Coordinates of C-alpha atoms and ligand atoms in Angstrom, one line a residue:
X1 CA 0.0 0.0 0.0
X2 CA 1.2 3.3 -0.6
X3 CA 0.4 6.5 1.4
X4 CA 0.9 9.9 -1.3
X5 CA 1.4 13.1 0.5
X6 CA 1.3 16.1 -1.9
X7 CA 3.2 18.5 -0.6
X8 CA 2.5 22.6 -1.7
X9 CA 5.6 23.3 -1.9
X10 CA 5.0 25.0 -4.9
X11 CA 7.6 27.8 -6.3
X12 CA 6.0 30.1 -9.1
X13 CA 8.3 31.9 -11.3
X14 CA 7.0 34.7 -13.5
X15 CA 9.2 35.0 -16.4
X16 CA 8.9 37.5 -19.1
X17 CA 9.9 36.5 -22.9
X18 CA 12.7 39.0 -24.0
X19 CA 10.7 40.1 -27.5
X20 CA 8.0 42.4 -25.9
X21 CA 5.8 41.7 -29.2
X22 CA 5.2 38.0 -28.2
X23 CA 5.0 38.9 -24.5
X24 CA 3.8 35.4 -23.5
X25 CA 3.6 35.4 -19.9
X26 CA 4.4 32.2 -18.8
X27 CA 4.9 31.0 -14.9
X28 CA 6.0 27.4 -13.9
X29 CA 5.9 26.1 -11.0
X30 CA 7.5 23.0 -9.4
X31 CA 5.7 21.0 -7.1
X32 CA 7.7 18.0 -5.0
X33 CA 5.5 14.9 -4.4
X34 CA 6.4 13.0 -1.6
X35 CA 5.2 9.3 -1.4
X36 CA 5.5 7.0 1.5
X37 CA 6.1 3.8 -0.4
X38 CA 6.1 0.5 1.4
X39 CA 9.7 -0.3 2.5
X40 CA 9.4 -3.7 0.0
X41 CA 9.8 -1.3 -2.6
X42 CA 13.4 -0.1 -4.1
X43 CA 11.8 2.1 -6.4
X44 CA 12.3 6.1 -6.2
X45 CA 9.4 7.4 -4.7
X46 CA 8.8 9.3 -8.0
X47 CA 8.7 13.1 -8.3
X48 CA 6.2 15.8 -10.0
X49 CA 6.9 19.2 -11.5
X50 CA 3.6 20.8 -12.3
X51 CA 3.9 23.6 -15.1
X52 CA 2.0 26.8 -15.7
X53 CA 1.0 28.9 -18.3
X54 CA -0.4 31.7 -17.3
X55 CA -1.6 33.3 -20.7
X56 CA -3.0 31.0 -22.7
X57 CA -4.6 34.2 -25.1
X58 CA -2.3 35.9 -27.8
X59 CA -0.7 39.2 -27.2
X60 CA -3.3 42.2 -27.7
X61 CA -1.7 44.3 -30.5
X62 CA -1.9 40.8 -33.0
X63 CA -5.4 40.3 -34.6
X64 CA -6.4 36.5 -33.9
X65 CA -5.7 35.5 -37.4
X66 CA -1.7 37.3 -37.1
X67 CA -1.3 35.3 -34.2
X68 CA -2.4 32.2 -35.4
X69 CA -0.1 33.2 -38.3
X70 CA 2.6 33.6 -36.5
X71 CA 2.1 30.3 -34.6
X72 CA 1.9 28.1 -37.7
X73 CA 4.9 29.7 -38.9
X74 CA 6.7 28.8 -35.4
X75 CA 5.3 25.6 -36.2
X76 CA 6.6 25.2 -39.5
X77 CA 10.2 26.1 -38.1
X78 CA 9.7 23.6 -35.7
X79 CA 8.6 21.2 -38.4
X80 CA 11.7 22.1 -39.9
X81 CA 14.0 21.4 -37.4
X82 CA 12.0 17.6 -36.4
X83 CA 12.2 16.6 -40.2
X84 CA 16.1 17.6 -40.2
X85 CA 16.7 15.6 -37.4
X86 CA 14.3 13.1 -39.2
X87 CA 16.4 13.0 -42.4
X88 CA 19.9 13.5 -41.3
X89 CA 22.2 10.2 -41.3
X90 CA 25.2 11.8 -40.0
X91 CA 26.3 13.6 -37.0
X92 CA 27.2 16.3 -39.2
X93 CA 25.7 19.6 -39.2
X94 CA 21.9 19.2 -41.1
X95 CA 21.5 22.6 -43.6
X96 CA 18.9 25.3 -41.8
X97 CA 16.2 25.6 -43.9
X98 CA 14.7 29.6 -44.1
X99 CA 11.6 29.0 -42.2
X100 CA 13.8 28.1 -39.3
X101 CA 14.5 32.6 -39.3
X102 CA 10.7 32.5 -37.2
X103 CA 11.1 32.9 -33.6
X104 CA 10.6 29.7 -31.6
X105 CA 8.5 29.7 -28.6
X106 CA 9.0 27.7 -25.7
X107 CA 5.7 26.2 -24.7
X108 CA 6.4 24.7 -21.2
X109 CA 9.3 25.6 -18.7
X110 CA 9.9 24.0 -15.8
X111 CA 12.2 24.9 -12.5
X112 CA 15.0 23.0 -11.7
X113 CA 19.0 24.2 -10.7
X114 CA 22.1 23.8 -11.4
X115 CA 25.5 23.4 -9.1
X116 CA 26.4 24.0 -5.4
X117 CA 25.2 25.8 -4.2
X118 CA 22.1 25.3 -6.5
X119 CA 21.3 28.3 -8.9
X120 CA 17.8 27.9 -9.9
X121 CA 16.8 28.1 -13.5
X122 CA 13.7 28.0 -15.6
X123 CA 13.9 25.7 -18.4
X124 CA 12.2 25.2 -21.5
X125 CA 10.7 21.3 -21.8
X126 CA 11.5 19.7 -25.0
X127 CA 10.7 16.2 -25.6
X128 CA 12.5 16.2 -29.0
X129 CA 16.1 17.4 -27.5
X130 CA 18.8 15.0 -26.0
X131 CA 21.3 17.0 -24.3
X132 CA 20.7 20.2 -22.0
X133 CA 21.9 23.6 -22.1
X134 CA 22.4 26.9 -20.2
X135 CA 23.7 30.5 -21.1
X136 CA 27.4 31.1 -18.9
X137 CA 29.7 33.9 -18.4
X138 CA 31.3 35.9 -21.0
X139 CA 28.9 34.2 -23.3
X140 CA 28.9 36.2 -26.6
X141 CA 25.6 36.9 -28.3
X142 CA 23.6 35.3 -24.7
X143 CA 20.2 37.1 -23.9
X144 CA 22.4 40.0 -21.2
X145 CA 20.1 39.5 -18.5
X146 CA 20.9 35.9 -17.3
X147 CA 23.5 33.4 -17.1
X148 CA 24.5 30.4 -15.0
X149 CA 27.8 31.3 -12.7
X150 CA 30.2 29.1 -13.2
X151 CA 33.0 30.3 -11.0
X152 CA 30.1 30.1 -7.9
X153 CA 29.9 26.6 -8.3
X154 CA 33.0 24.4 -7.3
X155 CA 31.7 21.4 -8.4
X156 CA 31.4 22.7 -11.6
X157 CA 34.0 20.9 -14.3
X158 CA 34.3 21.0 -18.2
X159 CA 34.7 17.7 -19.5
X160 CA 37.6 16.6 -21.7
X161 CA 37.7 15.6 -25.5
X162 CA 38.3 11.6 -24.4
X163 CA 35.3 11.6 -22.7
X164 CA 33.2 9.0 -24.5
X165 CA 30.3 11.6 -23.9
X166 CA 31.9 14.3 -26.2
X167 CA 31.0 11.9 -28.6
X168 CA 27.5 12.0 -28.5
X169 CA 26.5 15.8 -28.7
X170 CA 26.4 17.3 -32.4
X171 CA 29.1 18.7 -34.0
X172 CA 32.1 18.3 -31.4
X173 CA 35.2 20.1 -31.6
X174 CA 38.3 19.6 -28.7
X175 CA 40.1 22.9 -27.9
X176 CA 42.8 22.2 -26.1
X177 CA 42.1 19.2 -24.0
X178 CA 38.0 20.2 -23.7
X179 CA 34.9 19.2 -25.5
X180 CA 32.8 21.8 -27.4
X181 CA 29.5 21.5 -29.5
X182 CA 27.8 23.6 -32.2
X183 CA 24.4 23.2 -32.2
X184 CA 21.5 24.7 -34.0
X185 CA 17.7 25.4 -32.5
X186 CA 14.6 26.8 -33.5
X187 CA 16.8 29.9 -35.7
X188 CA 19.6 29.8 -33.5
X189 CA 23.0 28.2 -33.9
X190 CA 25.0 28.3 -30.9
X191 CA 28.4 26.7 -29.5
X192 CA 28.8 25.3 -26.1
X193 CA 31.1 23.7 -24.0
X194 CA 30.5 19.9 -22.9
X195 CA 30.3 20.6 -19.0
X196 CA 29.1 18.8 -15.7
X197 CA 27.5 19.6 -12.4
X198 CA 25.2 18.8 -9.8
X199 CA 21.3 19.0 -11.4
X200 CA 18.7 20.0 -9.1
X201 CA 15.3 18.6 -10.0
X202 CA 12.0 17.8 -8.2
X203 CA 14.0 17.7 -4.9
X204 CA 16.8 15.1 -6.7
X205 CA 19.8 16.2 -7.0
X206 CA 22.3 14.2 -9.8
X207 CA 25.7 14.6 -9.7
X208 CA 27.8 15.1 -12.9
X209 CA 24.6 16.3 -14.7
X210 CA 26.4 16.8 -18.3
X211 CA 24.9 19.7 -20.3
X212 CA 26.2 22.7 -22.5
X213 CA 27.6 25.5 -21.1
X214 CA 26.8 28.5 -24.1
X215 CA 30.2 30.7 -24.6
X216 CA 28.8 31.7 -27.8
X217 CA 25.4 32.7 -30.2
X218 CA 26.7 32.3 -33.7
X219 CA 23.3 33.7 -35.6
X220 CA 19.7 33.9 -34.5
X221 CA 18.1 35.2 -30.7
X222 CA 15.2 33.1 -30.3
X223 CA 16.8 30.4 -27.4
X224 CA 15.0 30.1 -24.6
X225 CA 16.5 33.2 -22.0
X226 CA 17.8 30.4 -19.5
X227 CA 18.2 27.0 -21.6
X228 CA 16.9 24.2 -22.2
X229 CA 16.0 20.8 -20.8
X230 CA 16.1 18.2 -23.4
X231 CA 13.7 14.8 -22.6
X232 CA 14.3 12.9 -25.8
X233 CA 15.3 9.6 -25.6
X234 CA 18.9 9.5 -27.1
X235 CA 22.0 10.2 -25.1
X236 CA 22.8 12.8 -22.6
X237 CA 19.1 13.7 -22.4
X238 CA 17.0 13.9 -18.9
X239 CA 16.2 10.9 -19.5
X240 CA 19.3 8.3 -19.7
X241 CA 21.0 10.6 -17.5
X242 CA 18.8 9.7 -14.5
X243 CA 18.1 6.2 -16.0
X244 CA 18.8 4.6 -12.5
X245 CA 16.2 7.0 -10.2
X246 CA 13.7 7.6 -13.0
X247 CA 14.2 4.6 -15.1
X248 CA 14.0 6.1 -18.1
X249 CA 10.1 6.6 -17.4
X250 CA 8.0 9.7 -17.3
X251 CA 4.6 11.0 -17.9
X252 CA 3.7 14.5 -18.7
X253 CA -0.2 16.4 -19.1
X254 CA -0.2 19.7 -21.7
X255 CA -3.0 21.9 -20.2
X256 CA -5.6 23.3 -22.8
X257 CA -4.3 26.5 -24.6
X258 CA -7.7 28.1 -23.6
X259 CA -7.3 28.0 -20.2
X260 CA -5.8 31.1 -18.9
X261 CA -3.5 29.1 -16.3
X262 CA -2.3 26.5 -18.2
X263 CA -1.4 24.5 -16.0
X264 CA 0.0 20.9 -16.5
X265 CA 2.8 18.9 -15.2
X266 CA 5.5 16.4 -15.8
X267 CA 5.9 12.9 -13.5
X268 CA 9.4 11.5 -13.7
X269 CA 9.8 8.1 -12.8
X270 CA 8.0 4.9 -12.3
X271 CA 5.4 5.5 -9.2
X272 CA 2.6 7.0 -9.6
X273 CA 2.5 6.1 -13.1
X274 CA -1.3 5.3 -14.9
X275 CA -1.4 1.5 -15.0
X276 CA -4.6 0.9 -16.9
X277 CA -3.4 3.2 -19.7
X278 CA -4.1 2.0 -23.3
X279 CA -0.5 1.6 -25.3
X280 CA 1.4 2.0 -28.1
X281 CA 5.0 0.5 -29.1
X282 CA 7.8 3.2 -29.4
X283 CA 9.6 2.6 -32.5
X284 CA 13.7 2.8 -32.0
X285 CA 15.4 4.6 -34.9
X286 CA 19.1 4.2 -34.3
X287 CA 19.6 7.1 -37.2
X288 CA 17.6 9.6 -35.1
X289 CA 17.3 8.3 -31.5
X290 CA 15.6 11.2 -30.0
X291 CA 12.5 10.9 -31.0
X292 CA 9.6 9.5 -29.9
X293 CA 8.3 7.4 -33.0
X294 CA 5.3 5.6 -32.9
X295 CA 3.4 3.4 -35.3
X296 CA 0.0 5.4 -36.8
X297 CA -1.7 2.9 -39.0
X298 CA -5.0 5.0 -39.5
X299 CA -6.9 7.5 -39.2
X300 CA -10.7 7.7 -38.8
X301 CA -13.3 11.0 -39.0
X302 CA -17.1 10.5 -37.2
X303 CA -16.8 7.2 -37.9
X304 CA -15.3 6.5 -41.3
X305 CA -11.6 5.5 -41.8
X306 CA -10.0 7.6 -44.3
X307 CA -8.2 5.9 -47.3
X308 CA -4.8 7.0 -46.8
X309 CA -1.8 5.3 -48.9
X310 CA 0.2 3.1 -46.4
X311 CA 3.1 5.1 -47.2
X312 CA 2.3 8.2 -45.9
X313 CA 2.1 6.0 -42.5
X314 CA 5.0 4.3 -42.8
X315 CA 7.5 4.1 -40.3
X316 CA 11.1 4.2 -42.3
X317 CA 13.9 4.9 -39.9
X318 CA 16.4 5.2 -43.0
X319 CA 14.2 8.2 -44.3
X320 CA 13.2 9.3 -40.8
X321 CA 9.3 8.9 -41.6
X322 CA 6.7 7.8 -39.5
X323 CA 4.8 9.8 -36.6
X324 CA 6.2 11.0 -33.9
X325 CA 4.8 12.7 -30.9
X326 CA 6.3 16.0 -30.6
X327 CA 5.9 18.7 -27.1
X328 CA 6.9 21.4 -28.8
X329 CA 5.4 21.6 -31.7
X330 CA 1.3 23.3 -31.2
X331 CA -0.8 22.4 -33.8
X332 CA -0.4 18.6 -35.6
X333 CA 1.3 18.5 -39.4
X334 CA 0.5 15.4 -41.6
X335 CA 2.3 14.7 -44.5
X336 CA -0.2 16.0 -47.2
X337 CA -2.5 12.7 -48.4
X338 CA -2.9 12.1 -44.9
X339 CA -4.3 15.7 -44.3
X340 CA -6.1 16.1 -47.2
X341 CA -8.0 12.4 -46.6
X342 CA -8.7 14.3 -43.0
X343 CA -9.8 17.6 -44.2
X344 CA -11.9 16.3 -46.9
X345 CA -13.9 14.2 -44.6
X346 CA -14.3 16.8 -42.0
X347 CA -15.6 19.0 -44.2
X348 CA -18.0 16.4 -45.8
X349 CA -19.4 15.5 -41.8
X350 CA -19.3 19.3 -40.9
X351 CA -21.2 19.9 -44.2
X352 CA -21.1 24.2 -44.0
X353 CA -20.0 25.5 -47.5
X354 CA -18.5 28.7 -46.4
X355 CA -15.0 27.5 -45.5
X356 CA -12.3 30.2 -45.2
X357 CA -8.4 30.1 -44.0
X358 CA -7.0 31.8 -41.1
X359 CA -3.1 32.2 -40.8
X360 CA -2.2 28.8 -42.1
X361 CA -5.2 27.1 -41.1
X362 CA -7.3 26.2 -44.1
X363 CA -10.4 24.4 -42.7
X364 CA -12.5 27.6 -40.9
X365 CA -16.1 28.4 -40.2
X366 CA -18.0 31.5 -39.2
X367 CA -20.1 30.4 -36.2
X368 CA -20.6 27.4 -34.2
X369 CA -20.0 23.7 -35.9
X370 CA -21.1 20.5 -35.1
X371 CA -17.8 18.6 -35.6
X372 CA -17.3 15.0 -36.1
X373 CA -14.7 13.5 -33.7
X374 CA -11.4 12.6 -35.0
X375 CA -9.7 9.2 -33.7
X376 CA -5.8 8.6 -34.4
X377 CA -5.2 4.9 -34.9
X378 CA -2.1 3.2 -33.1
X379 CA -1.0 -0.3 -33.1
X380 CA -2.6 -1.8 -30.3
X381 CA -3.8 1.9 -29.3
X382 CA -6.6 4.5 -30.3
X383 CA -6.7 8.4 -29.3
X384 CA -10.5 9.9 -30.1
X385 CA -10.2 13.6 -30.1
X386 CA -13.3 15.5 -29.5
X387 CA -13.6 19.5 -30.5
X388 CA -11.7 20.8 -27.7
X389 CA -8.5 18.9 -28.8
X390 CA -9.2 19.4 -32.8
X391 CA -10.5 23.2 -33.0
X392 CA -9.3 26.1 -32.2
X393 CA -11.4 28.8 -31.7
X394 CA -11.2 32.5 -31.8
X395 CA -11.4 35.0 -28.5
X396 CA -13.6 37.4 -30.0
X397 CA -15.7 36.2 -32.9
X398 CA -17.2 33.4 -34.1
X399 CA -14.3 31.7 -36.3
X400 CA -13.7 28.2 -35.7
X401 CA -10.9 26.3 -37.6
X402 CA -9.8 22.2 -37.7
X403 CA -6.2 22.6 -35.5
X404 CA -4.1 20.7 -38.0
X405 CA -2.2 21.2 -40.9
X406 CA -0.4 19.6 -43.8
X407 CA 2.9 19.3 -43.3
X408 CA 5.1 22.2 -44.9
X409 CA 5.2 22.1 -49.0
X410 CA 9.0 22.4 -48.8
X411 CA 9.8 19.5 -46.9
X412 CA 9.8 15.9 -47.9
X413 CA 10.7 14.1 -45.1
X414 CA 7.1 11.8 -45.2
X415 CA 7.1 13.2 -40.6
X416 CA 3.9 13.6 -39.4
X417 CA 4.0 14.9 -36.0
X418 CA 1.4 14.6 -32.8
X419 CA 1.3 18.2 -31.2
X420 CA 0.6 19.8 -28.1
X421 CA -2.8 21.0 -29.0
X422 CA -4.1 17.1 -29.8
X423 CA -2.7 16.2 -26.6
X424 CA -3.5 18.0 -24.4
X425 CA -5.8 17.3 -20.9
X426 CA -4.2 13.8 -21.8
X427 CA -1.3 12.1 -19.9
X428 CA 1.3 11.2 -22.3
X429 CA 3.4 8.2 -20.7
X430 CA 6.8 7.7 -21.9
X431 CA 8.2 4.1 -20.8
X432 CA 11.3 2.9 -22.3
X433 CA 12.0 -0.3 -20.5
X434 CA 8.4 -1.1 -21.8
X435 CA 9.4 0.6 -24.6
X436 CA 6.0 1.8 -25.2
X437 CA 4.1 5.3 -25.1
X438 CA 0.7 5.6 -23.6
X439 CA -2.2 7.8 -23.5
X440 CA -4.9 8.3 -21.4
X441 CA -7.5 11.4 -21.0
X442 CA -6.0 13.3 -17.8
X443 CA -7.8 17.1 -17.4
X444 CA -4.9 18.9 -16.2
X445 CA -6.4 22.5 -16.8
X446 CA -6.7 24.5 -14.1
Ligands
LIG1 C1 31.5 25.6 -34.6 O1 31.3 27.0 -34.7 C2 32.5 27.7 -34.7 C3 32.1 29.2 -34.8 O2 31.8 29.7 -33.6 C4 33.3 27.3 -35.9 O3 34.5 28.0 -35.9 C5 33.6 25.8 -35.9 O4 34.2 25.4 -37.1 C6 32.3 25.0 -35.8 N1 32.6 23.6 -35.6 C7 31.9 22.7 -36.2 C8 32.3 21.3 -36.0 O5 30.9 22.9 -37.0
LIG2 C1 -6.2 29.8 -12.2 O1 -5.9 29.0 -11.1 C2 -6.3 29.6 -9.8 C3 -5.9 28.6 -8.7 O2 -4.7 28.0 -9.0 C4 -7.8 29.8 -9.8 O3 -8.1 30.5 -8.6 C5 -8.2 30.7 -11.0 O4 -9.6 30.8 -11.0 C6 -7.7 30.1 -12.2 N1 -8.0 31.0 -13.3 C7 -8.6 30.6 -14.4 C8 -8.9 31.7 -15.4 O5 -8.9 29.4 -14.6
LIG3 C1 2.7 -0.9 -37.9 O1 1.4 -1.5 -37.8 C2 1.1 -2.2 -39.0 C3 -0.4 -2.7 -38.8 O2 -0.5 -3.4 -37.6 C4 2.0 -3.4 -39.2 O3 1.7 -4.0 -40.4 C5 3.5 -2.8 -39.3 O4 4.4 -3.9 -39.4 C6 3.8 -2.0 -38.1 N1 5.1 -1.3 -38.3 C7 6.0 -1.3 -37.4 C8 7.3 -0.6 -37.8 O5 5.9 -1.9 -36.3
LIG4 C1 -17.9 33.4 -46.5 O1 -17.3 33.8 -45.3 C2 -16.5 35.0 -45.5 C3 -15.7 35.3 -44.3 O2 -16.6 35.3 -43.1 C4 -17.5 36.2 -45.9 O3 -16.7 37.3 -46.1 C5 -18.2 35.8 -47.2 O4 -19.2 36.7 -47.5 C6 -18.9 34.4 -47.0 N1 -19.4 34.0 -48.3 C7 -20.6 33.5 -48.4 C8 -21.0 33.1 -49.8 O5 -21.4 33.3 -47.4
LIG5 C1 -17.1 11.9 -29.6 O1 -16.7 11.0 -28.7 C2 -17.2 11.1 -27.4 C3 -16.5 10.2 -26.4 O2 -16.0 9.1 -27.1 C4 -18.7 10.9 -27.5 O3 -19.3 11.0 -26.2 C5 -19.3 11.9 -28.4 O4 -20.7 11.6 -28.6 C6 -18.6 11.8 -29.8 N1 -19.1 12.9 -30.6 C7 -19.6 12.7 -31.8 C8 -20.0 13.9 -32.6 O5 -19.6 11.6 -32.3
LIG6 C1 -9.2 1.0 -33.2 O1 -10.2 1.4 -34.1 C2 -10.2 0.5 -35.3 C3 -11.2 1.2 -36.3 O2 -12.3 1.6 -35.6 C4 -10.6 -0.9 -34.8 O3 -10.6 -1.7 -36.0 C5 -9.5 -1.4 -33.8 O4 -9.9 -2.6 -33.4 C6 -9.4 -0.4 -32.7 N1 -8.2 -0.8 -31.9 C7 -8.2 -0.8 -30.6 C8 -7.0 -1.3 -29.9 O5 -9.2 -0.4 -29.9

């Protein structure tokens, strides 16, 4: 039997983005749940950061359809940057593609700190990212207002070129004896230095944390102001890094983007895990192995099952397509006869002839729609999505749009990608031992 004790330690953090004309207001807060397990068990007790958005409406000066604009076009970048990793069969730089010039947001921080004593930092959450990284001193081209201070933490080393782990971040170089990275995110190209130190996170603390240490922004501003926490599943990520406490298991709940608080969290480890949650097999791709691939074998609208051609389905880790599900990326992207199967059927069930496009979004309606549910097939696993996870509406207004997209015309790559918007108020479990991904219908709005 297990006793849980949630404890309210809860610490909110009000950050402001840098670029006033997205001003995004978004607050996270960490909450440490303590569970009494029975002494049988050797298991970590488990741990819970809960995150918050606190604005889930756009920024006042942008008309709706401008900030839906602008948010497909931060989706497309993002697209961008999942297909490259999708595509690329080296560790070699992939080429930047022009749409990556858009601003990437970070949808979800969380708190967690770095060194001794711990300097507290608010991260961005990115399931498609391996390895961590923080803006430090003397960093050239770094947002001005923040950095993590080296010389305050002792236990704070840079590790060497022979370390097997210099291996495994893009791009290494050794200067002198040390291990430095180039890497490039959502516009941004950056170089860091491969570094280690204590990790502070949901009241764990992990020694030798290894992460990037940023000496230097080689083009683009949009990084996250304090870094980046990377939950993919290839090396160096949050995940294989605290492989023996969390066991390479975690579980995390997107809040709805109309709630104002947006509130969700994250659930690392084992415990307190949903048992009876419906599965799917996570697909390994030894050519990309950060993300989360899973195998999508249908789709189906009201109740019809759209005739899409196998291949635009098909998982092919040579090519990098297949379906992945994606944190960071809002609004879902199928490759294009996948999304024109959807939209024609949607239209067909919603059966109102005036349909319009609104900032990237090609499937809208003035007024109120009945709309037919929309049910993603998995093997041995299916998601039905009702209207709150497939439309998005507008504040003021009556516009309504389907909250999906084709996937951009310039890229290739066969990705489609399961966004934040269709999953959210739904735990998404991540279990690599089980190697398996579930889903279950969690409200986690505030
Ligand atoms: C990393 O970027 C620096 C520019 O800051 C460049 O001099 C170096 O050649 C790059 N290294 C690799 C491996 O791309
Ligand atoms: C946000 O959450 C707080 C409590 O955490 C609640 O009092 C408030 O009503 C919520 N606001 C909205 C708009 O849901
Ligand atoms: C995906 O599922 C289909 C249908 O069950 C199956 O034929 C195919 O082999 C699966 N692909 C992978 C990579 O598991
Ligand atoms: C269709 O909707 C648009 C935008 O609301 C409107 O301007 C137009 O008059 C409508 N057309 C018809 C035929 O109703
Ligand atoms: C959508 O699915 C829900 C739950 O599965 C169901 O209650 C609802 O009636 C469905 N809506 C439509 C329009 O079929
Ligand atoms: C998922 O839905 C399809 C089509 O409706 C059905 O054939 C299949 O048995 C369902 N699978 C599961 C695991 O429920």
């Amino acid at each position: 039997m297990k006793l849980s004790l949630p404890q309210p330690s809860a610490l909110f953090l009000h950050l402001n983005m840098a670029s006033p004309n997205l001003s995004f207001i978004l607050v996270a807060a960490l909450v440490s749940f303590l569970f009494l397990a029975d002494s049988a068990s050797s298991l970590h007790p488990g741990s819970t950061l809960s995150i918050i958005h606190a604005q889930g409406s756009y920024p006042p000066q942008l008309s709706w359809s401008e900030y839906l604009g602008r948010i497909s076009s931060n989706d497309a970048s993002r697209f961008l940057y999942l297909s490259n990793l999708a595509v690329s069969t080296t560790k070699k730089a992939t080429p930047i593609a022009s749409g990556f010039q858009n601003l990437h947001l970070p949808n979800y921080l969380v708190k967690i700190a770095f060194g001794n004593p711990p300097q507290p930092l608010t991260l961005a959450l990115d399931t498609s990212n391996d390895v961590a990284w923080v803006p430090c001193p003397s960093c050239s081209g770094c947002p001005p207002s923040f950095f993590f201070n080296t010389a305050k933490s002792p236990s704070f080393k840079p590790l060497r070129c022979g370390d097997p782990r210099c291996q495994q971040v893009p791009n290494p170089t050794c200067e002198g004896t040390y291990c430095f990275f180039n890497m490039s995110y959502g516009g941004a190209n950056f170089n860091a230095a491969l570094s280690r130190d204590t990790l502070h996170i949901a009241g764990d603390d992990f020694q030798n944390y290894v992460f990037g240490c940023l000496r230097k922004v080689i083009s683009g501003s949009s990084l996250p102001p304090q870094g980046l926490l990377g939950l993919g599943r290839g090396p160096n990520s949050l995940t294989s890094q605290t492989q023996e406490t969390y066991r390479s298991t975690f579980s995390y709940c997107l809040p709805s983007i109309r709630s104002r608080n947006f509130s969700g969290s994250l659930r690392l480890g084992p415990v307190g895990q949903p048992i009876n949650i419906k599965t799917t097999p996570l697909l390994p791709n030894p050519r990309r192995p950060t993300l989360y691939y899973v195998n999508m074998t249908g789709i189906v609208v009201g109740r019809r099952r759209l005739a899409i051609p196998p291949e635009a389905l098909t998982f092919d880790p040579a090519t990098g397509a297949g379906t992945v599900f994606d944190s960071g990326t809002m609004f879902s992207r199928l490759v294009a006869p996948a999304y024109a199967a959807l939209r024609q059927e949607f239209r067909r069930r919603v059966a109102v002839k005036n349909v319009t496009s609104v900032g990237g979004f090609d499937t809208c309606y003035e007024g109120p729609i009945i709309a037919p549910n929309i049910t993603f097939l998995f093997d041995g696993m299916n998601v039905t999505l009702g209207p709150e996870n497939t439309l998005i509406h507008s504040s003021f207004g009556n516009t309504v749009c389907l909250a999906m997209a084709a996937s951009p015309d310039n890229v290739n790559s066969g990705l489609n990608v399961i966004a934040g918007m269709q999953q959210q108020n739904h735990r998404v479990l991540i279990d690599l031992p089980g190697q398996r991904l579930g889903v279950a219908r969690e409200p986690c709005t505030v």
